[in-house]
C-alpha positions as YAML, in Angstrom:
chain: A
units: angstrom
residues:
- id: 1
  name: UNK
  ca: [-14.21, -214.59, -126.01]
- id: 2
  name: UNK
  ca: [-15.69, -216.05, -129.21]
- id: 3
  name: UNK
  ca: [-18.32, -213.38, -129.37]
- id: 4
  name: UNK
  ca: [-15.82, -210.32, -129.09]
- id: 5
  name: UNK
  ca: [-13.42, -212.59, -131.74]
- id: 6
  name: UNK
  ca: [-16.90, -212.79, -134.36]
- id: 7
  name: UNK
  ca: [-17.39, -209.57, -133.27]
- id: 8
  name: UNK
  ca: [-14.07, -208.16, -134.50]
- id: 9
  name: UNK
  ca: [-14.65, -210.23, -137.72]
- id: 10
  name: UNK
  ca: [-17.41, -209.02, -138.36]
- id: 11
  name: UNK
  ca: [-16.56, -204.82, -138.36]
- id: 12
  name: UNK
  ca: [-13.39, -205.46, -140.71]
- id: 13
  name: UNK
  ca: [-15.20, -207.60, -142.95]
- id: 14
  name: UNK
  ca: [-17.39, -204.60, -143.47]
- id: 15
  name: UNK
  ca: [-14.30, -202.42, -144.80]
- id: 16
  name: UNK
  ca: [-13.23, -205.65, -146.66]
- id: 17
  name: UNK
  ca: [-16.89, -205.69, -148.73]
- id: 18
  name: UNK
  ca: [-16.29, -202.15, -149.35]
- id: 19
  name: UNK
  ca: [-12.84, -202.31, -150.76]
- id: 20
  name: UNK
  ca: [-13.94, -205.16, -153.01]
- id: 21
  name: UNK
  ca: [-16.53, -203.36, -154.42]
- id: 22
  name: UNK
  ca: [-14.61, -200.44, -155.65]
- id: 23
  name: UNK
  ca: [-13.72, -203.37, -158.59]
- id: 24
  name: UNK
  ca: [-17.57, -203.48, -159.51]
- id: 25
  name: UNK
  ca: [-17.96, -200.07, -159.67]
- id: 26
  name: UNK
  ca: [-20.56, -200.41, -157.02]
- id: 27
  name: UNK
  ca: [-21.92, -197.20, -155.72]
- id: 28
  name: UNK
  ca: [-21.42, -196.21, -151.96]
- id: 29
  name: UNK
  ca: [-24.59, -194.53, -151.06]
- id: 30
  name: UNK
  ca: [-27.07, -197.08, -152.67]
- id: 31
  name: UNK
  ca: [-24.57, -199.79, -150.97]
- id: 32
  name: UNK
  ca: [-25.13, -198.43, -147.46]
- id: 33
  name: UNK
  ca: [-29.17, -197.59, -148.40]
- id: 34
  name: UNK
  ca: [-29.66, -201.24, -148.77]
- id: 35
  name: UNK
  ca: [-27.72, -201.67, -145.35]
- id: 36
  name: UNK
  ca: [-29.92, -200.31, -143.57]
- id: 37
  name: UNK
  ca: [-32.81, -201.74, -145.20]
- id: 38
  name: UNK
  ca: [-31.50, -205.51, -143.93]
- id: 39
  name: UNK
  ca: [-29.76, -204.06, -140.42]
- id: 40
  name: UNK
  ca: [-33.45, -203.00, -139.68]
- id: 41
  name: UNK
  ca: [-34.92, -206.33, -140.52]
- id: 42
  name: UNK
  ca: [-32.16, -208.35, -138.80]
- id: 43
  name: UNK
  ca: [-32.31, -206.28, -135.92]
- id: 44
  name: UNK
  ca: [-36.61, -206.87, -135.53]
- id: 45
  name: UNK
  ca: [-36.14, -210.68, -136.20]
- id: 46
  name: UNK
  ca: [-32.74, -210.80, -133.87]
- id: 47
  name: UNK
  ca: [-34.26, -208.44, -130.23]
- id: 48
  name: UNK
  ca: [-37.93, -208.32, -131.29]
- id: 49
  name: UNK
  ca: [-38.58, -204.49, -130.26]
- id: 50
  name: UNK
  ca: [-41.70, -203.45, -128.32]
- id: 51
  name: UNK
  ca: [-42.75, -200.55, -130.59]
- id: 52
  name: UNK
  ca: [-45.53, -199.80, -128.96]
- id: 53
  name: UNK
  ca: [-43.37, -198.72, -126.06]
- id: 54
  name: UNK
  ca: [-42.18, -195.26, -128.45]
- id: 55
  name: UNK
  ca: [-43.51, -192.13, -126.88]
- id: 56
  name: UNK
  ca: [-42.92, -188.27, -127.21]
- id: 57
  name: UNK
  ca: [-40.63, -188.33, -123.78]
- id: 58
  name: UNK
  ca: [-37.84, -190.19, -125.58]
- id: 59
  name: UNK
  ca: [-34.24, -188.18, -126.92]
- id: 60
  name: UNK
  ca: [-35.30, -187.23, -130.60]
- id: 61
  name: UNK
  ca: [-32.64, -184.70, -130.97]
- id: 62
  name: UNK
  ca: [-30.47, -187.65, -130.06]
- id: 63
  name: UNK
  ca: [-31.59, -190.25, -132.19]
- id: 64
  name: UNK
  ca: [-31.84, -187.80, -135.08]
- id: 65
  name: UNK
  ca: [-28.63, -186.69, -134.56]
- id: 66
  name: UNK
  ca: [-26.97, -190.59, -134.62]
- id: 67
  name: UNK
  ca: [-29.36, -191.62, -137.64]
- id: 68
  name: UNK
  ca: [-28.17, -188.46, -139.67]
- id: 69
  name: UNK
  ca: [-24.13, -188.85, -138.45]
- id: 70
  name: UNK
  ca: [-24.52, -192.53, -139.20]
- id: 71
  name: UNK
  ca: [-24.45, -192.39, -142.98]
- id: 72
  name: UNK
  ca: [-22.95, -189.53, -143.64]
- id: 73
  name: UNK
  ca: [-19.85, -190.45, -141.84]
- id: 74
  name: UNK
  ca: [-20.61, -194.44, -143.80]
- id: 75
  name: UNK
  ca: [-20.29, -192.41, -146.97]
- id: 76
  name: UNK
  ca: [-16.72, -190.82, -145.81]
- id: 77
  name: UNK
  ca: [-15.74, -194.26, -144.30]
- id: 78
  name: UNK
  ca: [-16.34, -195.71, -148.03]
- id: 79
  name: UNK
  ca: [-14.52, -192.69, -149.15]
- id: 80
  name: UNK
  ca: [-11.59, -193.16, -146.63]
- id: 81
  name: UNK
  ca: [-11.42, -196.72, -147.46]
- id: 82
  name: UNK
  ca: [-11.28, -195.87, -151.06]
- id: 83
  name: UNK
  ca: [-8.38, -193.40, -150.95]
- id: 84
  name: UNK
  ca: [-6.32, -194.58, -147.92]
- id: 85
  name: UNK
  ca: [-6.83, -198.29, -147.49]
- id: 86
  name: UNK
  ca: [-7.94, -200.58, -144.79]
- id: 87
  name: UNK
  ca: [-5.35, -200.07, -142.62]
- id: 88
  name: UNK
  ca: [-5.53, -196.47, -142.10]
- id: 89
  name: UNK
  ca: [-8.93, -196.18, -141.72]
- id: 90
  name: UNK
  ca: [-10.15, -198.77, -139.42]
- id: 91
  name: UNK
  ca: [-7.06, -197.68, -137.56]
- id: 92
  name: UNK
  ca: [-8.88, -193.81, -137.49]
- id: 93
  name: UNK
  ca: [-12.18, -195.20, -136.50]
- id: 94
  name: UNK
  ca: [-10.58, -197.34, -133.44]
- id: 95
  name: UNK
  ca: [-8.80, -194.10, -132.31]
- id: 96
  name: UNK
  ca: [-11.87, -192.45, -132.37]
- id: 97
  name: UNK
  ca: [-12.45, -193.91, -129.12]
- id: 98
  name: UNK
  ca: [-10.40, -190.62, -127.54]
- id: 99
  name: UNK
  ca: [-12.95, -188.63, -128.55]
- id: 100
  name: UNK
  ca: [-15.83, -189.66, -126.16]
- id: 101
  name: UNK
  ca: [-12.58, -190.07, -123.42]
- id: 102
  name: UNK
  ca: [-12.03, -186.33, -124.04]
- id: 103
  name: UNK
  ca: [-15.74, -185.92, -123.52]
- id: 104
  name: UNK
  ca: [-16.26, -187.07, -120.35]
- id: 105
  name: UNK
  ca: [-12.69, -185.31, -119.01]
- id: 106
  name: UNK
  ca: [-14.09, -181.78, -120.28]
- id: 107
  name: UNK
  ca: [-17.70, -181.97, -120.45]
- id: 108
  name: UNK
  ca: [-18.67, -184.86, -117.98]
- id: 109
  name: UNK
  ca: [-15.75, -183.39, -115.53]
- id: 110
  name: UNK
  ca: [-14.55, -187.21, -114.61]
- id: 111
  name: UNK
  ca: [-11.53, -187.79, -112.90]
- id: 112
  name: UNK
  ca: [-8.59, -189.42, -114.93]
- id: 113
  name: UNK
  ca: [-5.80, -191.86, -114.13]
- id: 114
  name: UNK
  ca: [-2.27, -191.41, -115.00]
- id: 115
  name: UNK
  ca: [-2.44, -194.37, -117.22]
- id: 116
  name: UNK
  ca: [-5.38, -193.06, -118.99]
- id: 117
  name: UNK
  ca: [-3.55, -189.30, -119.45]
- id: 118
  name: UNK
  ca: [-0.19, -191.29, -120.85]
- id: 119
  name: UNK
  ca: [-2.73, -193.49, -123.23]
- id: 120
  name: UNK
  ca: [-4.11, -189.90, -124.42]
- id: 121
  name: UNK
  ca: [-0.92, -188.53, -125.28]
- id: 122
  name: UNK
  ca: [0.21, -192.08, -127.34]
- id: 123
  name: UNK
  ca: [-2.74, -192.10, -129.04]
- id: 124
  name: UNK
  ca: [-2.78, -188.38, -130.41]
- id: 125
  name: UNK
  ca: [1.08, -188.67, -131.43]
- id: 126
  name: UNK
  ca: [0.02, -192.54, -133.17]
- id: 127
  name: UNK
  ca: [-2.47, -190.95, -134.56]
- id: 128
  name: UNK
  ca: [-0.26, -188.42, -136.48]
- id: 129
  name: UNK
  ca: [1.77, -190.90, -137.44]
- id: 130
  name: UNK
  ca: [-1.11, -193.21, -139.10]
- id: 131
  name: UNK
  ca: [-2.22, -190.50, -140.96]
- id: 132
  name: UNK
  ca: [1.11, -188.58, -141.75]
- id: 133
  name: UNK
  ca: [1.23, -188.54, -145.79]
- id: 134
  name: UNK
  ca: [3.84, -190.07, -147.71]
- id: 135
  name: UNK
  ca: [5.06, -187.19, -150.04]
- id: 136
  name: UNK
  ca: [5.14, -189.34, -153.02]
- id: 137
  name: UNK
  ca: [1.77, -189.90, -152.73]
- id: 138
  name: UNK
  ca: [-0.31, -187.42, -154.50]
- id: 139
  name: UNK
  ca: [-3.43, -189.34, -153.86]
- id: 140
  name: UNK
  ca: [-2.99, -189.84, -149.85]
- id: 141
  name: UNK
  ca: [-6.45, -187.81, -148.57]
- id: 142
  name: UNK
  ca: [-6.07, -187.62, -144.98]
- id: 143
  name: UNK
  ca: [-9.02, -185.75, -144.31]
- id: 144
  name: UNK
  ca: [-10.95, -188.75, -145.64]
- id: 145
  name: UNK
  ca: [-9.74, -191.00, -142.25]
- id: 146
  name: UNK
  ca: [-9.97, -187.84, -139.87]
- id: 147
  name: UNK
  ca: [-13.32, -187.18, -140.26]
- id: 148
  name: UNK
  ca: [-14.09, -190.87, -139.65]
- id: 149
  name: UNK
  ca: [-11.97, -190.91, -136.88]
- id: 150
  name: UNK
  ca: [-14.09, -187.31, -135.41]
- id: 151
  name: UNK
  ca: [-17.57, -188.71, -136.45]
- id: 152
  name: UNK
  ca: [-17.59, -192.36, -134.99]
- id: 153
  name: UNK
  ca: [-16.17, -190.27, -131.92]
- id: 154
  name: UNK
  ca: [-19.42, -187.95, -131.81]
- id: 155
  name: UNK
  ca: [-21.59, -190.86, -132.67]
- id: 156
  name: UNK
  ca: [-19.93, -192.92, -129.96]
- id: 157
  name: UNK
  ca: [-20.80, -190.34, -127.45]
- id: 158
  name: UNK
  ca: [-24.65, -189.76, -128.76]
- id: 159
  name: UNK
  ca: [-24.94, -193.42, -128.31]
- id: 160
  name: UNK
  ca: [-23.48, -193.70, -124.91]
- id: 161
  name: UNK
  ca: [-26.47, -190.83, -124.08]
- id: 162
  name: UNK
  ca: [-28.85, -193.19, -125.58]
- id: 163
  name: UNK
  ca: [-27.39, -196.03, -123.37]
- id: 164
  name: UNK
  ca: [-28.27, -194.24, -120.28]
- id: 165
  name: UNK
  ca: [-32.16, -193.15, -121.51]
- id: 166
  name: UNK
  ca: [-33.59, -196.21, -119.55]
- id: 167
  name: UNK
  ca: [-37.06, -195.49, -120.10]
- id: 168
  name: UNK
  ca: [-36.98, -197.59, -123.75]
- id: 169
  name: UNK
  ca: [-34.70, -200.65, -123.95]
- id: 170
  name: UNK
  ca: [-30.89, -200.11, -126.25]
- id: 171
  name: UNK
  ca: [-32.05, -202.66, -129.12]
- id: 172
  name: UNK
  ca: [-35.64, -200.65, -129.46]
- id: 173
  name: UNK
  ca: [-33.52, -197.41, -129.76]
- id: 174
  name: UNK
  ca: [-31.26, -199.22, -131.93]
- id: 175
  name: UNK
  ca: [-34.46, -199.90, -134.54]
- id: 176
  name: UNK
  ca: [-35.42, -196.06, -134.69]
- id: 177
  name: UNK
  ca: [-31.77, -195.01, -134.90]
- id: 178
  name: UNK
  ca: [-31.58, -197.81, -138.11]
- id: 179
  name: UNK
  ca: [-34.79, -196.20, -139.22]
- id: 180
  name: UNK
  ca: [-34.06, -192.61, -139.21]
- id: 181
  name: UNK
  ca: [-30.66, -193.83, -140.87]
- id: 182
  name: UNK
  ca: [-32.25, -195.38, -143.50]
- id: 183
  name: UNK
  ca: [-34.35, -192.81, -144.23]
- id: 184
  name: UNK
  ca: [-31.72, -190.10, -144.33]
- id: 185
  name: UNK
  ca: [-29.52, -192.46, -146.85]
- id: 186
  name: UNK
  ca: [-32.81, -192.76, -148.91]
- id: 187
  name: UNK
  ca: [-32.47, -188.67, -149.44]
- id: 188
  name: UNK
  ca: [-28.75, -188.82, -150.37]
- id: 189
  name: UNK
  ca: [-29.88, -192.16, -152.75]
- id: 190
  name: UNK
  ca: [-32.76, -190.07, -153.93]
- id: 191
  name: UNK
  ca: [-30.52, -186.73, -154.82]
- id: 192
  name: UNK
  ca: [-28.25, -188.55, -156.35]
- id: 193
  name: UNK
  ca: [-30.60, -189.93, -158.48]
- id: 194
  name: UNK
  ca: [-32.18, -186.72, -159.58]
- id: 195
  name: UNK
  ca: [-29.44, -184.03, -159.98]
- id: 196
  name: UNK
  ca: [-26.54, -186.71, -160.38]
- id: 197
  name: UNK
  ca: [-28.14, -188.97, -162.70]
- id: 198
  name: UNK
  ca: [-26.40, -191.49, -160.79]
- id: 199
  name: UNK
  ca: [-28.60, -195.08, -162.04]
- id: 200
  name: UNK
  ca: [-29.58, -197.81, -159.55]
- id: 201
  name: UNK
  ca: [-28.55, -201.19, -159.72]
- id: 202
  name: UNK
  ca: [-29.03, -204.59, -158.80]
- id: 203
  name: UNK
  ca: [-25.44, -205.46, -157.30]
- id: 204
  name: UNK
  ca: [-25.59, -202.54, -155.00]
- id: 205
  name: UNK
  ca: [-28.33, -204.67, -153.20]
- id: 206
  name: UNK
  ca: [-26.32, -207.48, -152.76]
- id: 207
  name: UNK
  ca: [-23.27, -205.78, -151.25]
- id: 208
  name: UNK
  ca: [-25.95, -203.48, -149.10]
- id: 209
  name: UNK
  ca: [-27.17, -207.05, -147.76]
- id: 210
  name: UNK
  ca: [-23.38, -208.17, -147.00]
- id: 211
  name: UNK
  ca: [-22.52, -204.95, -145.20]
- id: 212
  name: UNK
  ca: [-25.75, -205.00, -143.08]
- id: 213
  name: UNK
  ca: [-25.07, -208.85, -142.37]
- id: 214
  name: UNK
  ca: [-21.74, -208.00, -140.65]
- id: 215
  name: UNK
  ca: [-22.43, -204.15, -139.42]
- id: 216
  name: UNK
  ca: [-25.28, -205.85, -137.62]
- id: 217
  name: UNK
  ca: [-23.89, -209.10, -136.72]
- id: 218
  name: UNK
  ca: [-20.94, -206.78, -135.06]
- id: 219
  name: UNK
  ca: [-23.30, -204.62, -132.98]
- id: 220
  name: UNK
  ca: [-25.17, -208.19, -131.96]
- id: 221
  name: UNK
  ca: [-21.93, -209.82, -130.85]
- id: 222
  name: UNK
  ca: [-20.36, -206.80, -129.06]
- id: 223
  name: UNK
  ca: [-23.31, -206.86, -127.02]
- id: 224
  name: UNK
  ca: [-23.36, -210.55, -126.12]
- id: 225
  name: UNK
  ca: [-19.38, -210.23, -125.36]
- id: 226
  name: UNK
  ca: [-20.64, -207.21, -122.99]
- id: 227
  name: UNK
  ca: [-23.11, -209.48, -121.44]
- id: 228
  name: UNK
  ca: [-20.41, -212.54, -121.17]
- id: 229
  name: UNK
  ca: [-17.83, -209.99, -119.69]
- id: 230
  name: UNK
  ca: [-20.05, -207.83, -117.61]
- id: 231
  name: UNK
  ca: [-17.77, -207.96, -114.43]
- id: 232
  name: UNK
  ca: [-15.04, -206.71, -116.72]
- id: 233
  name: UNK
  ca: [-16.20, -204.45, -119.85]
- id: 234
  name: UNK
  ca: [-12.68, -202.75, -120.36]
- id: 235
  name: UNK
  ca: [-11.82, -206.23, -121.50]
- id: 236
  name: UNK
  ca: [-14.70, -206.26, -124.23]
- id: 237
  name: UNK
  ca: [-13.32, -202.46, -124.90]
- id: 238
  name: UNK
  ca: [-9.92, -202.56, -125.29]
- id: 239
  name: UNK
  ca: [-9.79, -206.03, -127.24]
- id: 240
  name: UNK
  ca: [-12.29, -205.08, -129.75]
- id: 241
  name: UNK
  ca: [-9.96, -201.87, -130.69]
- id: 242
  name: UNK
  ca: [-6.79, -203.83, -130.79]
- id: 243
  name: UNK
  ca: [-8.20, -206.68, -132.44]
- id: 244
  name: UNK
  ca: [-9.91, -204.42, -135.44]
- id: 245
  name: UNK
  ca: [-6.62, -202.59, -135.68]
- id: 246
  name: UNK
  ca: [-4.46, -205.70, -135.78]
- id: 247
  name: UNK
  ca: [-6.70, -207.64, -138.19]
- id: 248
  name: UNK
  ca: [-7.45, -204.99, -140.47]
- id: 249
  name: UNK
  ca: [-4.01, -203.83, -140.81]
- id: 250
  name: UNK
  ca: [-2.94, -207.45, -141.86]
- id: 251
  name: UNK
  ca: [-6.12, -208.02, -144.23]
- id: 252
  name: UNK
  ca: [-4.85, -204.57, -146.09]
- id: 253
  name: UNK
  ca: [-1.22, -205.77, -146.25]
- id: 254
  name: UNK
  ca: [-1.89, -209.37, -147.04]
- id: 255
  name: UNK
  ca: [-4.80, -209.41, -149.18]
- id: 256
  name: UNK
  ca: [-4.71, -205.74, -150.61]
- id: 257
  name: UNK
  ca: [-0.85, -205.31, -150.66]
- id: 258
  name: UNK
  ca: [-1.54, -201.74, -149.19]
- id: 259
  name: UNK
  ca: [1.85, -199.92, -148.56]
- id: 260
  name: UNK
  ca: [2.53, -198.72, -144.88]
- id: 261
  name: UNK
  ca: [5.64, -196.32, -144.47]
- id: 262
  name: UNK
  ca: [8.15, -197.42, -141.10]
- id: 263
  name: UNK
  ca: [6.02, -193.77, -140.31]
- id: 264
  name: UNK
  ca: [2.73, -195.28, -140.19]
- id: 265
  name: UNK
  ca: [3.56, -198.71, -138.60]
- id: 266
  name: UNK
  ca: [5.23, -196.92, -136.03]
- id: 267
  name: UNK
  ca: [1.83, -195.28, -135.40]
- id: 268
  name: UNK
  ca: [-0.04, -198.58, -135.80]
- id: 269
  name: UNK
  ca: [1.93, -199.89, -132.88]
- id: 270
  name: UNK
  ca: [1.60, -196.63, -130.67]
- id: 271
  name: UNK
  ca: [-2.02, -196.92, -131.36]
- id: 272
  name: UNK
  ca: [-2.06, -200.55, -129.78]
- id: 273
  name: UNK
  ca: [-0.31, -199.48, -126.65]
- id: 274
  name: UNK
  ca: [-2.43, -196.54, -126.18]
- id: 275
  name: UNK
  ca: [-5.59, -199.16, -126.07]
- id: 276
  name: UNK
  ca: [-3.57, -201.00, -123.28]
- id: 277
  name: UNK
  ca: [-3.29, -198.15, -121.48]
- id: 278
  name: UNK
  ca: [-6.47, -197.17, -121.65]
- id: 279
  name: UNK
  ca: [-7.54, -200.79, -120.87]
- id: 280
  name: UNK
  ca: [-5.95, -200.86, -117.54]
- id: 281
  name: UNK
  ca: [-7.27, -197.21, -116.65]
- id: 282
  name: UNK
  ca: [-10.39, -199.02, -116.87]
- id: 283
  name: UNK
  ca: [-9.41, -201.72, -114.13]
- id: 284
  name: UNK
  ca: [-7.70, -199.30, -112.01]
...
C-alpha cells in the first residue's frame, strides 16, 4: 500500500511543480526537455536496461508513436494545468482510463460486465460535468483538459501493446520510449528557439529535474505496487485513479484556492464512483 500511496504522490506533485512554475515564468517545453533528460538517467541507474538486447523485430511504430504522444500531450497537460487548474485536469487524465476500456470493448471485442457498462455511463456524464464551463468564466479552455484526457487514453493503450511485446523486458522499452521522447521535445525546444526566439534558461533545468524526479518515481512505484498486489491489480488500478483525483482536487482547493462550481464537484464525485465500478468489474 505504501508504494501505490508514494505512487499517487508522486503524479500530483508533478501538476503541483507545474502550477508553481507558472509564477517564474518558467517555460513548458524546455521544463519537460530537461524531464526527460533525468527520467532517462533515473530510469538506467533505477532497472539497469540490457541495451544490447534492441533489435529490428521490436514495435517501432509503437514506441515512436508513445515517445511523440508523450510530450506533446505534456505540453497540453502544462497548458490544461495552466488554464483550468489542478483539479480539472488530473481529474481528465484519470478518466482517460475509459478510453483504453472502450478499446478493448470495440477493437479487442472483450466481453463486459454490467458493473463495468454502468461505470462507463458515470464516467462519460462525470466527465461532462468536470469539464462543463462556468459562463462567467471567459478564460475556462476545456479543450485544454479533453485532449489530455484523449491522449493519456491513446498512450495508455500503445503502452499496454508494449506490455505484451515480451521479446524485450517493460523497463528496456521504457528507456527507448524516454529516448525517442526526449528527442522529439528537443525539436519542439529547438523550434522554439529558432522561429520563436523563445531564450533558454537555467531554472527551467531545475523544475525539468523535479518533474522527472516524480514522473519517474511514479512509474517506479506503480510498478512495485503491481508487483506487491499481483494477485489483485484492479486494486493497484482503481486506487491510483481515485487517489490522484481525491488528492489533487484538495491540493487545488487548499493550496491554489481553485474554484469548483456544485457542477463540477458533482462530477468529481461521479468520477470516483465510476472507478469503483470499474474496480469491482475487475474482481468479478
Amino acid at each position: 500500500m505504501l508504494f501505490l500511496i508514494l505512487s499517487i504522490i508522486c503524479s500530483v506533485t508533478v501538476g503541483v511543480i507545474f502550477k508553481i512554475t507558472r509564477n517564474y515564468n518558467c517555460n513548458p517545453g524546455q521544463i519537460i526537455t530537461f524531464n526527460y533528460v533525468f527520467a532517462i538517467l533515473f530510469c538506467y541507474f533505477a532497472f539497469s536496461p540490457d541495451l544490447t538486447q534492441i533489435t529490428t523485430n521490436v514495435p517501432w511504430n509503437i514506441y515512436l508513436a508513445v515517445g511523440i504522444l508523450l510530450p506533446v500531450v505534456f505540453l497540453f497537460l502544462a497548458a490544461s494545468i495552466k488554464h483550468m487548474g489542478i483539479v480539472k485536469t488530473d481529474a481528465a487524465q484519470r478518466l482517460s482510463l475509459f478510453i483504453p476500456i472502450l478499446a478493448a470493448w470495440f477493437i479487442f471485442k472483450e466481453e463486459f460486465n454490467t458493473y463495468k457498462i454502468i461505470g462507463l455511463v458515470i464516467g462519460f456524464l462525470a466527465l461532462l460535468l468536470i469539464l462543463r464551463k462556468p459562463s462567467e468564466n471567459e478564460q475556462n479552455k476545456w479543450f485544454y483538459p479533453a485532449i489530455v484526457l484523449v491522449g493519456f487514453g491513446i498512450i495508455d493503450i500503445l503502452f499496454k501493446q508494449i506490455a505484451l511485446f515480451s521479446d524485450l523486458p517493460y523497463t528496456t522499452s521504457l528507456f527507448i520510449v524516454f529516448y525517442i521522447a526526449l528527442l522529439v521535445s528537443l525539436v519542439i525546444v529547438i523550434y522554439n528557439a529558432k522561429v520563436k526566439k523563445v531564450k533558454f534558461e537555467l531554472k527551467n533545468i531545475f523544475y525539468g529535474g523535479l518533474v522527472g524526479l516524480f514522473n519517474f518515481g511514479n512509474i517506479l512505484f506503480y510498478l512495485k505496487a503491481h508487483k506487491a498486489f499481483s494477485e489483485n491489480p484492479s486494486t493497484v488500478f482503481a486506487g491510483m485513479n481515485m487517489g490522484v483525483i481525491v488528492l489533487g482536487s484538495l491540493v487545488g482547493m487548499l493550496f491554489f484556492k481553485e474554484k469548483l462550481s456544485k457542477t463540477n464537484f458533482s462530477g468529481i464525485i461521479l468520477a470516483l464512483i465510476a472507478i469503483i465500478f470499474i474496480f469491482f468489474s475487475q474482481i468479478n
